[in-house]
Amino acid sequence: MTKRIISGVQPTGNLHLGNYLGAIRRWVDIQKDYQCLFFLADLHAITIAQDPEKLRSSVRETAAAYIACGIDPKKSIIFPQSTIAEHCELAWILSCNTPMGWLNRMTQFKEKAGKDKEKAPLGLYSYPVLMAADILLYKTTHVPVGEDQKQHIELARDIAGAFNREYGVEFFPLPEPVIGAEAARIMSLRDGTKKMSKSDESEYSRINLTDDADAIALKFKKAKSDMEEGMSYAQNRPEAANLLSIYAALKGISKEKALEECQSLNFSAFKGQLTDVAVAHLSPITQKMRELLASPDYIDGILKEGVQKAAEIAEKTMGEVKDLVGFLKL
Ligand code: ADP
Ligand code: TRP
């Protein structure tokens, strides 16, 4: 079977180093060899209240970030999820075949719903079914994501299997998560035990792809450190381990090599070195993003093209699904 790849990020604000190292940077390499679809997960974004104007601009900004990071619109299909109605249509059909017990196990819902689950929106709960639809609609086989999404991809596999069994077909391939070993989970700069996330209220917890050199330097300077000597991956030093991993991932070297280079540095000298590496790596991306955002028509053009290509695949799969389910075609 030929491999087909899909992934997406929620356009809910600035992309950060975790999104970049955990997901997008790896998409760039994969696109050379396989047909890839990279979408802006705006339907997922509204599981949490969004300001409509901000959401609209965030979709363009996130698309610009994809391209600035190296996603090539000539090779890969880039599109906003909400433009392809089949995502929702398929999600409904799949939801009719998904036991609630499976959804009850999802840890992300438990984290995001907070204490009062009765008040959590239904969309936040059924979100993984929409995610399964995103993946299965294009009969994708591999899904490159950060580690936090692994459980959702495993659920998508189960949902694909349930559909195939229900209708007695080998229709959907069972998708596999593709998770990089090196930067699967980048942690917050303020707390090495918490993942770096867009939703963290502290700007100092993350490096954004739009941060300039001064902001990057300041954020690393303020990053939590400890009083131990030298740098290491010791379990009781999650912040040191996280910053070393970031250093390794940005330089494209192994964790062991990063340790060799930096173990004798004290925390503040290491932070200086890390800042230089981060600025050198990220500033061309930031620059490219700025240029792209100055031409919104160019971005919209790319997205329109992406929508056309995605629609072709989506309509075909949906037609086949409707036949299998037994809907009348008029
Ligand atoms: P966030 O959690 O910041 O809102 P998303 O949920 O939109 O980010 O995630 C987009 C992609 O980035 C997913 O593939 C996710 O696994 C990956 N990702 C997000 N945060 C991290 C992180 N801290 N480390 C590694 N990968 C991450
Ligand atoms: N749930 C993913 C996230 O929050 C985004 C996403 C939605 C996705 N649908 C997907 C990723 C399908 C991969 C494939 O990061």
PDB file of N, CA and C and ligand atoms in Angstrom, residues 7-10 12 16 18-19 21-23 27 108 112 127 144-149 183-187 195-199, ligand 1:
ATOM      1  N   SER A   7      -1.526  15.450   8.633  1.00  0.00           N
ATOM      2  CA  SER A   7      -1.411  15.995   9.986  1.00  0.00           C
ATOM      3  C   SER A   7      -1.952  17.414   9.987  1.00  0.00           C
ATOM      4  N   GLY A   8      -2.167  17.941  11.162  1.00  0.00           N
ATOM      5  CA  GLY A   8      -2.689  19.299  11.268  1.00  0.00           C
ATOM      6  C   GLY A   8      -2.393  19.881  12.630  1.00  0.00           C
ATOM      7  N   VAL A   9      -2.513  21.186  12.704  1.00  0.00           N
ATOM      8  CA  VAL A   9      -2.334  21.893  13.971  1.00  0.00           C
ATOM      9  C   VAL A   9      -3.536  22.815  14.135  1.00  0.00           C
ATOM     10  N   GLN A  10      -3.963  23.011  15.362  1.00  0.00           N
ATOM     11  CA  GLN A  10      -5.078  23.928  15.593  1.00  0.00           C
ATOM     12  C   GLN A  10      -4.596  25.369  15.440  1.00  0.00           C
ATOM     13  N   THR A  12      -4.800  28.262  16.738  1.00  0.00           N
ATOM     14  CA  THR A  12      -5.321  28.963  17.918  1.00  0.00           C
ATOM     15  C   THR A  12      -4.256  29.860  18.532  1.00  0.00           C
ATOM     16  N   HIS A  16       4.560  27.252  18.498  1.00  0.00           N
ATOM     17  CA  HIS A  16       5.716  27.318  19.385  1.00  0.00           C
ATOM     18  C   HIS A  16       6.710  26.212  19.033  1.00  0.00           C
ATOM     19  N   GLY A  18       7.470  23.550  20.506  1.00  0.00           N
ATOM     20  CA  GLY A  18       6.950  22.183  20.650  1.00  0.00           C
ATOM     21  C   GLY A  18       6.244  21.742  19.375  1.00  0.00           C
ATOM     22  N   ASN A  19       5.393  22.625  18.829  1.00  0.00           N
ATOM     23  CA  ASN A  19       4.707  22.301  17.572  1.00  0.00           C
ATOM     24  C   ASN A  19       5.727  22.079  16.456  1.00  0.00           C
ATOM     25  N   LEU A  21       9.188  21.383  16.650  1.00  0.00           N
ATOM     26  CA  LEU A  21      10.099  20.234  16.776  1.00  0.00           C
ATOM     27  C   LEU A  21       9.334  18.913  16.853  1.00  0.00           C
ATOM     28  N   GLY A  22       8.173  18.949  17.523  1.00  0.00           N
ATOM     29  CA  GLY A  22       7.404  17.715  17.695  1.00  0.00           C
ATOM     30  C   GLY A  22       6.674  17.296  16.428  1.00  0.00           C
ATOM     31  N   ALA A  23       6.264  18.272  15.625  1.00  0.00           N
ATOM     32  CA  ALA A  23       5.442  17.917  14.460  1.00  0.00           C
ATOM     33  C   ALA A  23       5.983  18.517  13.159  1.00  0.00           C
ATOM     34  N   TRP A  27       7.346  16.968   9.332  1.00  0.00           N
ATOM     35  CA  TRP A  27       6.544  16.909   8.099  1.00  0.00           C
ATOM     36  C   TRP A  27       7.405  17.283   6.895  1.00  0.00           C
ATOM     37  N   GLN A 108      -6.844  13.607  27.004  1.00  0.00           N
ATOM     38  CA  GLN A 108      -6.885  15.039  26.681  1.00  0.00           C
ATOM     39  C   GLN A 108      -8.229  15.659  27.086  1.00  0.00           C
ATOM     40  N   LYS A 112      -8.666  18.850  29.431  1.00  0.00           N
ATOM     41  CA  LYS A 112      -9.237  20.098  28.921  1.00  0.00           C
ATOM     42  C   LYS A 112     -10.614  20.412  29.505  1.00  0.00           C
ATOM     43  N   TYR A 127     -14.395  15.249  19.940  1.00  0.00           N
ATOM     44  CA  TYR A 127     -13.236  15.695  19.157  1.00  0.00           C
ATOM     45  C   TYR A 127     -12.415  14.545  18.548  1.00  0.00           C
ATOM     46  N   PRO A 144       2.075  11.885  11.360  1.00  0.00           N
ATOM     47  CA  PRO A 144       3.179  12.405  12.176  1.00  0.00           C
ATOM     48  C   PRO A 144       2.708  13.472  13.155  1.00  0.00           C
ATOM     49  N   VAL A 145       2.817  13.188  14.434  1.00  0.00           N
ATOM     50  CA  VAL A 145       2.360  14.112  15.483  1.00  0.00           C
ATOM     51  C   VAL A 145       3.306  14.031  16.679  1.00  0.00           C
ATOM     52  N   GLY A 146       3.108  14.941  17.626  1.00  0.00           N
ATOM     53  CA  GLY A 146       3.826  14.847  18.897  1.00  0.00           C
ATOM     54  C   GLY A 146       3.182  13.759  19.751  1.00  0.00           C
ATOM     55  N   GLU A 147       3.885  13.387  20.801  1.00  0.00           N
ATOM     56  CA  GLU A 147       3.462  12.244  21.610  1.00  0.00           C
ATOM     57  C   GLU A 147       2.074  12.415  22.237  1.00  0.00           C
ATOM     58  N   ASP A 148       1.705  13.667  22.536  1.00  0.00           N
ATOM     59  CA  ASP A 148       0.407  13.898  23.191  1.00  0.00           C
ATOM     60  C   ASP A 148      -0.780  13.462  22.329  1.00  0.00           C
ATOM     61  N   GLN A 149      -0.564  13.282  21.030  1.00  0.00           N
ATOM     62  CA  GLN A 149      -1.672  12.909  20.145  1.00  0.00           C
ATOM     63  C   GLN A 149      -1.745  11.402  19.875  1.00  0.00           C
ATOM     64  N   ALA A 183      12.292  14.601  19.769  1.00  0.00           N
ATOM     65  CA  ALA A 183      11.591  15.765  20.332  1.00  0.00           C
ATOM     66  C   ALA A 183      10.100  15.509  20.454  1.00  0.00           C
ATOM     67  N   ALA A 184       9.750  14.305  20.921  1.00  0.00           N
ATOM     68  CA  ALA A 184       8.341  13.925  20.973  1.00  0.00           C
ATOM     69  C   ALA A 184       7.554  14.827  21.927  1.00  0.00           C
ATOM     70  N   ARG A 185       8.233  15.310  22.964  1.00  0.00           N
ATOM     71  CA  ARG A 185       7.524  16.133  23.947  1.00  0.00           C
ATOM     72  C   ARG A 185       8.475  17.217  24.470  1.00  0.00           C
ATOM     73  N   ILE A 186       8.252  18.432  24.006  1.00  0.00           N
ATOM     74  CA  ILE A 186       9.035  19.569  24.490  1.00  0.00           C
ATOM     75  C   ILE A 186       8.290  20.158  25.690  1.00  0.00           C
ATOM     76  N   MET A 187       9.019  20.430  26.755  1.00  0.00           N
ATOM     77  CA  MET A 187       8.348  20.869  27.979  1.00  0.00           C
ATOM     78  C   MET A 187       8.386  22.392  28.121  1.00  0.00           C
ATOM     79  N   LYS A 195       3.923  20.074  29.553  1.00  0.00           N
ATOM     80  CA  LYS A 195       4.282  20.221  28.134  1.00  0.00           C
ATOM     81  C   LYS A 195       4.184  21.683  27.695  1.00  0.00           C
ATOM     82  N   MET A 196       5.054  22.082  26.783  1.00  0.00           N
ATOM     83  CA  MET A 196       4.970  23.424  26.205  1.00  0.00           C
ATOM     84  C   MET A 196       3.682  23.484  25.401  1.00  0.00           C
ATOM     85  N   SER A 197       2.867  24.511  25.640  1.00  0.00           N
ATOM     86  CA  SER A 197       1.566  24.535  24.989  1.00  0.00           C
ATOM     87  C   SER A 197       1.126  25.962  24.695  1.00  0.00           C
ATOM     88  N   LYS A 198       0.316  26.087  23.622  1.00  0.00           N
ATOM     89  CA  LYS A 198      -0.238  27.403  23.285  1.00  0.00           C
ATOM     90  C   LYS A 198      -1.157  27.890  24.384  1.00  0.00           C
ATOM     91  N   SER A 199      -1.763  26.945  25.098  1.00  0.00           N
ATOM     92  CA  SER A 199      -2.775  27.368  26.065  1.00  0.00           C
ATOM     93  C   SER A 199      -2.190  27.732  27.433  1.00  0.00           C
TER      94      SER A 199
HETATM   95  P1  ADP B   1      -0.951  22.904  21.651  1.00  0.00           P
HETATM   96  O1  ADP B   1      -0.959  21.762  22.612  1.00  0.00           O
HETATM   97  O2  ADP B   1       0.148  23.848  21.914  1.00  0.00           O
HETATM   98  O3  ADP B   1      -2.290  23.583  21.511  1.00  0.00           O
HETATM   99  P2  ADP B   1      -1.605  21.448  19.271  1.00  0.00           P
HETATM  100  O4  ADP B   1      -2.502  20.613  20.108  1.00  0.00           O
HETATM  101  O5  ADP B   1      -2.226  22.307  18.235  1.00  0.00           O
HETATM  102  O6  ADP B   1      -0.646  22.292  20.220  1.00  0.00           O
HETATM  103  O7  ADP B   1      -0.527  20.484  18.589  1.00  0.00           O
HETATM  104  C1  ADP B   1      -0.098  20.539  17.246  1.00  0.00           C
HETATM  105  C2  ADP B   1       0.972  19.506  17.001  1.00  0.00           C
HETATM  106  O8  ADP B   1       2.142  19.817  17.776  1.00  0.00           O
HETATM  107  C3  ADP B   1       0.584  18.088  17.422  1.00  0.00           C
HETATM  108  O9  ADP B   1       1.155  17.153  16.527  1.00  0.00           O
HETATM  109  C4  ADP B   1       1.174  17.951  18.787  1.00  0.00           C
HETATM  110  O10 ADP B   1       1.424  16.613  19.126  1.00  0.00           O
HETATM  111  C5  ADP B   1       2.459  18.740  18.635  1.00  0.00           C
HETATM  112  N1  ADP B   1       2.871  19.298  19.929  1.00  0.00           N
HETATM  113  C6  ADP B   1       2.194  20.210  20.664  1.00  0.00           C
HETATM  114  N2  ADP B   1       2.856  20.520  21.789  1.00  0.00           N
HETATM  115  C7  ADP B   1       3.999  19.787  21.750  1.00  0.00           C
HETATM  116  C8  ADP B   1       5.117  19.674  22.637  1.00  0.00           C
HETATM  117  N3  ADP B   1       5.179  20.381  23.755  1.00  0.00           N
HETATM  118  N4  ADP B   1       6.126  18.823  22.307  1.00  0.00           N
HETATM  119  C9  ADP B   1       6.071  18.104  21.152  1.00  0.00           C
HETATM  120  N5  ADP B   1       5.042  18.168  20.283  1.00  0.00           N
HETATM  121  C10 ADP B   1       4.013  18.992  20.559  1.00  0.00           C
END
